[in-house]
Amino acid sequence: KAGVTQTPRYLIKTRGQQVTLSCSPISGHRSVSWYQQTPGQGLQFLFEYFSETQRNKGNFPGRFSGRQFSNSRSEMNVSTLELGDSALYLCASSLGTGRGFGTEAFFGQGTRLTVV
Amino acid sequence: GDSVTQMEGPVTLSEEAFLTINCTYTATGYPSLFWYVQYPGEGLQLLLKATKADDKGSNKGFEATYRKETTSFHLEKGSVQVSDSAVYFCALFSGSARQLTFGSGTQLTVLP
């Protein structure tokens, strides 16, 4: 069974640009969550999508957005990049339903975004 | 809100030493508890989990017991190996927040 695939693995962008990251979940998983990991703030929840709908959102500015497609693949977009957006962005895949929602989260390898 | 407090690192041990990484939590209701491990340049791997009080999660020689009375989920291993060197994260998932809340992570280095 293929794992969670995130592309690209590495990105370098300039301040003010925008960026789109992609996540393909495990087959059959309908929930995709996104997390930001930085040395200073640790792991922080961005948002969660389930069946193409945003079901939960963390405390991030509106520059951070996402979407999910009918095949459960998800993208997140960051507009008007700032230096502080440099981070490892992790995607987590899960079934998304029932009590099992919180017990079967599998992470991708992440996308390392560097803003210069 | 939910929170996880994790033992500060870094932790350096000799091979075959005993490992304990402390983790305590604050959450409403009955959260599920997890330990994740992150190797350099990689994402997070689920190490073990426990979904209710007194459950013991175990994997690859690591163990942790869900203690509701002390709101703790300490990670232990009887004999660490060099290959266990990584960053370990304690996390919880609560139905109310519907997201994983992570501790700050503990860097473990095991020396031969």
Short mmCIF file of C-alpha atoms in Angstrom, two decimals:
data_model
loop_
_atom_site.label_atom_id
_atom_site.label_comp_id
_atom_site.label_asym_id
_atom_site.label_seq_id
_atom_site.Cartn_x
_atom_site.Cartn_y
_atom_site.Cartn_z
CA LYS A 1 0.00 0.00 0.00
CA ALA A 2 1.55 3.28 -1.06
CA GLY A 3 2.16 5.85 1.65
CA VAL A 4 1.44 9.54 1.74
CA THR A 5 3.18 11.39 -1.07
CA GLN A 6 4.09 15.04 -0.85
CA THR A 7 5.49 17.05 -3.74
CA PRO A 8 7.78 18.74 -4.19
CA ARG A 9 10.22 17.75 -1.45
CA TYR A 10 12.08 21.05 -1.56
CA LEU A 11 11.16 24.55 -2.67
CA ILE A 12 12.94 27.89 -2.65
CA LYS A 13 10.78 30.96 -3.16
CA THR A 14 11.22 34.71 -2.93
CA ARG A 15 9.32 36.95 -0.54
CA GLY A 16 6.03 38.07 -2.02
CA GLN A 17 5.63 35.06 -4.27
CA GLN A 18 3.03 32.36 -3.82
CA VAL A 19 3.49 28.62 -3.58
CA THR A 20 1.37 25.48 -3.96
CA LEU A 21 2.17 22.22 -2.22
CA SER A 22 0.58 18.88 -3.04
CA CYS A 23 -0.36 15.85 -0.97
CA SER A 24 -1.65 12.48 -2.17
CA PRO A 25 -3.13 10.49 0.72
CA ILE A 26 -3.17 6.75 1.23
CA SER A 27 -5.73 5.06 -1.00
CA GLY A 28 -9.09 4.97 0.73
CA HIS A 29 -8.28 7.77 3.15
CA ARG A 30 -10.65 10.72 2.86
CA SER A 31 -9.10 13.09 5.40
CA VAL A 32 -6.02 15.19 4.76
CA SER A 33 -4.54 17.47 7.42
CA TRP A 34 -1.69 19.94 7.04
CA TYR A 35 0.86 20.92 9.67
CA GLN A 36 3.67 23.46 9.74
CA GLN A 37 6.89 22.54 11.53
CA THR A 38 9.40 25.20 12.53
CA PRO A 39 12.23 25.16 15.11
CA GLY A 40 10.62 27.99 17.06
CA GLN A 41 6.93 27.05 17.03
CA GLY A 42 7.15 23.29 16.64
CA LEU A 43 4.31 21.45 14.93
CA GLN A 44 1.20 23.54 14.34
CA PHE A 45 -2.09 22.52 12.75
CA LEU A 46 -3.07 24.41 9.62
CA PHE A 47 -6.31 22.81 8.41
CA GLU A 48 -8.08 19.56 7.67
CA TYR A 49 -10.10 18.55 4.63
CA PHE A 50 -12.59 15.72 4.41
CA SER A 51 -14.54 14.87 1.28
CA GLU A 52 -13.53 18.14 -0.40
CA THR A 53 -14.72 20.27 2.55
CA GLN A 54 -12.58 22.11 5.06
CA ARG A 55 -13.64 20.62 8.36
CA ASN A 56 -11.25 22.30 10.74
CA LYS A 57 -8.84 25.22 10.67
CA GLY A 58 -5.93 26.28 12.82
CA ASN A 59 -4.83 29.76 13.79
CA PHE A 60 -3.06 30.89 10.63
CA PRO A 61 -3.63 34.00 8.51
CA GLY A 62 -5.78 33.91 5.41
CA ARG A 63 -2.67 33.74 3.22
CA PHE A 64 -2.71 30.04 3.97
CA SER A 65 -5.41 28.17 2.11
CA GLY A 66 -6.10 24.71 0.85
CA ARG A 67 -8.42 22.54 -1.09
CA GLN A 68 -9.20 18.91 -1.65
CA PHE A 69 -10.17 17.20 -4.87
CA SER A 70 -12.64 14.41 -5.48
CA ASN A 71 -9.82 11.83 -5.44
CA SER A 72 -8.85 13.08 -1.94
CA ARG A 73 -5.62 14.67 -3.13
CA SER A 74 -5.05 17.99 -1.43
CA GLU A 75 -3.16 21.15 -2.14
CA MET A 76 -2.21 23.98 0.14
CA ASN A 77 -1.38 27.45 -1.08
CA VAL A 78 0.53 30.21 0.60
CA SER A 79 0.27 33.63 -0.98
CA THR A 80 2.48 36.68 -0.45
CA LEU A 81 5.25 34.62 1.13
CA GLU A 82 7.10 35.97 4.15
CA LEU A 83 10.48 34.91 5.52
CA GLY A 84 8.70 33.42 8.52
CA ASP A 85 6.85 30.98 6.27
CA SER A 86 10.06 28.99 5.86
CA ALA A 87 9.22 25.63 7.36
CA LEU A 88 8.66 21.94 6.80
CA TYR A 89 5.04 21.44 5.73
CA LEU A 90 3.66 18.03 6.61
CA CYS A 91 0.55 16.37 5.34
CA ALA A 92 -1.27 13.66 7.29
CA SER A 93 -3.71 11.16 5.84
CA SER A 94 -6.42 9.34 7.75
CA LEU A 95 -9.75 7.62 7.29
CA GLY A 96 -11.42 10.67 8.77
CA THR A 97 -14.49 9.00 10.18
CA GLY A 98 -15.54 7.62 13.51
CA ARG A 99 -13.37 7.09 16.52
CA GLY A 100 -10.67 5.87 14.17
CA PHE A 101 -10.23 9.38 12.92
CA GLY A 102 -7.62 10.22 15.46
CA THR A 103 -5.93 6.88 15.60
CA GLU A 104 -4.77 6.30 12.05
CA ALA A 105 -2.91 9.42 10.94
CA PHE A 106 -0.01 8.75 8.60
CA PHE A 107 2.40 11.48 7.60
CA GLY A 108 4.23 12.21 4.38
CA GLN A 109 7.90 13.14 4.23
CA GLY A 110 7.04 16.80 4.00
CA THR A 111 7.89 19.72 1.75
CA ARG A 112 10.76 21.90 2.89
CA LEU A 113 9.94 25.49 1.92
CA THR A 114 12.63 28.13 2.10
CA VAL A 115 11.66 31.76 1.57
CA VAL A 116 14.51 34.12 0.68
CA GLY B 1 -7.39 24.24 25.02
CA ASP B 2 -5.45 21.04 24.54
CA SER B 3 -1.75 21.00 25.30
CA VAL B 4 1.15 18.56 25.58
CA THR B 5 4.20 19.13 27.76
CA GLN B 6 7.20 17.08 26.88
CA MET B 7 10.54 16.52 28.56
CA GLU B 8 13.13 19.01 27.36
CA GLY B 9 16.03 17.66 25.39
CA PRO B 10 18.45 16.89 24.09
CA VAL B 11 18.91 13.50 25.68
CA THR B 12 22.18 11.63 25.17
CA LEU B 13 22.52 7.99 26.19
CA SER B 14 24.94 5.16 25.70
CA GLU B 15 23.85 2.12 23.75
CA GLU B 16 21.84 -0.37 25.89
CA ALA B 17 20.88 2.31 28.42
CA PHE B 18 17.31 2.71 29.71
CA LEU B 19 15.24 5.47 28.15
CA THR B 20 12.41 7.51 29.63
CA ILE B 21 10.91 10.56 27.94
CA ASN B 22 8.23 12.22 30.03
CA CYS B 23 4.98 13.49 28.55
CA THR B 24 1.98 15.05 30.29
CA TYR B 25 -1.13 16.47 28.71
CA THR B 26 -4.14 18.70 29.23
CA ALA B 27 -7.29 17.94 27.29
CA THR B 28 -11.04 17.86 27.57
CA GLY B 29 -12.76 14.52 27.42
CA TYR B 30 -10.86 11.35 26.63
CA PRO B 31 -8.13 11.98 24.07
CA SER B 32 -6.15 9.40 22.15
CA LEU B 33 -2.41 9.58 22.84
CA PHE B 34 0.51 8.99 20.49
CA TRP B 35 4.26 8.91 20.20
CA TYR B 36 5.70 9.87 16.84
CA VAL B 37 9.34 9.63 15.77
CA GLN B 38 11.10 11.82 13.22
CA TYR B 39 14.41 10.83 11.66
CA PRO B 40 16.60 13.50 10.01
CA GLY B 41 15.09 14.81 6.80
CA GLU B 42 11.96 12.71 7.18
CA GLY B 43 8.32 13.15 8.13
CA LEU B 44 6.68 11.75 11.24
CA GLN B 45 6.27 8.03 11.82
CA LEU B 46 3.72 6.71 14.27
CA LEU B 47 5.63 4.79 16.93
CA LEU B 48 2.80 3.74 19.23
CA LYS B 49 -0.63 4.78 20.41
CA ALA B 50 -3.18 4.31 23.19
CA THR B 51 -6.83 5.21 22.90
CA LYS B 52 -8.16 4.82 26.45
CA ALA B 53 -7.04 4.91 30.07
CA ASP B 54 -4.66 2.13 31.19
CA ASP B 55 -3.99 1.07 27.58
CA LYS B 56 -0.35 0.26 26.91
CA GLY B 57 1.00 1.02 23.46
CA SER B 58 4.11 -0.83 22.35
CA ASN B 59 6.27 -1.12 19.25
CA LYS B 60 9.93 -1.94 18.50
CA GLY B 61 10.72 -2.29 22.20
CA PHE B 62 9.17 1.09 23.10
CA GLU B 63 6.25 1.26 25.52
CA ALA B 64 3.95 3.90 26.94
CA THR B 65 0.95 3.59 29.25
CA TYR B 66 -2.05 5.95 29.19
CA ARG B 67 -2.37 7.21 32.78
CA LYS B 68 -5.50 9.27 33.17
CA GLU B 69 -5.01 9.91 36.89
CA THR B 70 -1.66 11.60 36.26
CA THR B 71 -2.50 12.74 32.69
CA SER B 72 0.74 11.21 31.50
CA PHE B 73 2.01 9.05 28.64
CA HIS B 74 5.73 8.51 29.29
CA LEU B 75 7.81 6.74 26.65
CA GLU B 76 10.19 3.99 27.80
CA LYS B 77 12.62 1.56 26.26
CA GLY B 78 14.72 -0.90 28.19
CA SER B 79 17.79 -0.91 25.95
CA VAL B 80 18.31 1.79 23.32
CA GLN B 81 20.29 1.35 20.12
CA VAL B 82 22.22 3.81 18.00
CA SER B 83 19.47 3.49 15.38
CA ASP B 84 16.96 4.94 17.88
CA SER B 85 18.61 8.34 17.55
CA ALA B 86 15.83 10.67 16.38
CA VAL B 87 13.36 13.28 17.60
CA TYR B 88 10.38 11.94 19.54
CA PHE B 89 7.04 13.75 19.72
CA CYS B 90 4.23 13.11 22.14
CA ALA B 91 0.80 14.03 20.74
CA LEU B 92 -2.88 13.86 21.55
CA PHE B 93 -6.07 13.85 19.52
CA SER B 94 -9.27 15.00 21.16
CA GLY B 95 -12.71 14.79 19.65
CA SER B 96 -13.44 18.38 20.62
CA ALA B 97 -10.43 19.92 18.87
CA ARG B 98 -10.35 17.34 16.05
CA GLN B 99 -6.67 17.86 15.43
CA LEU B 100 -3.37 16.47 16.64
CA THR B 101 -1.69 18.58 19.32
CA PHE B 102 2.04 17.97 19.63
CA GLY B 103 4.63 18.43 22.31
CA SER B 104 7.83 20.29 21.51
CA GLY B 105 9.81 17.16 20.71
CA THR B 106 12.80 15.50 22.41
CA GLN B 107 16.04 14.95 20.53
CA LEU B 108 17.56 11.59 21.46
CA THR B 109 21.15 10.72 20.61
CA VAL B 110 22.45 7.24 21.36
CA LEU B 111 26.21 6.80 21.39
CA PRO B 112 27.92 3.47 20.61
#
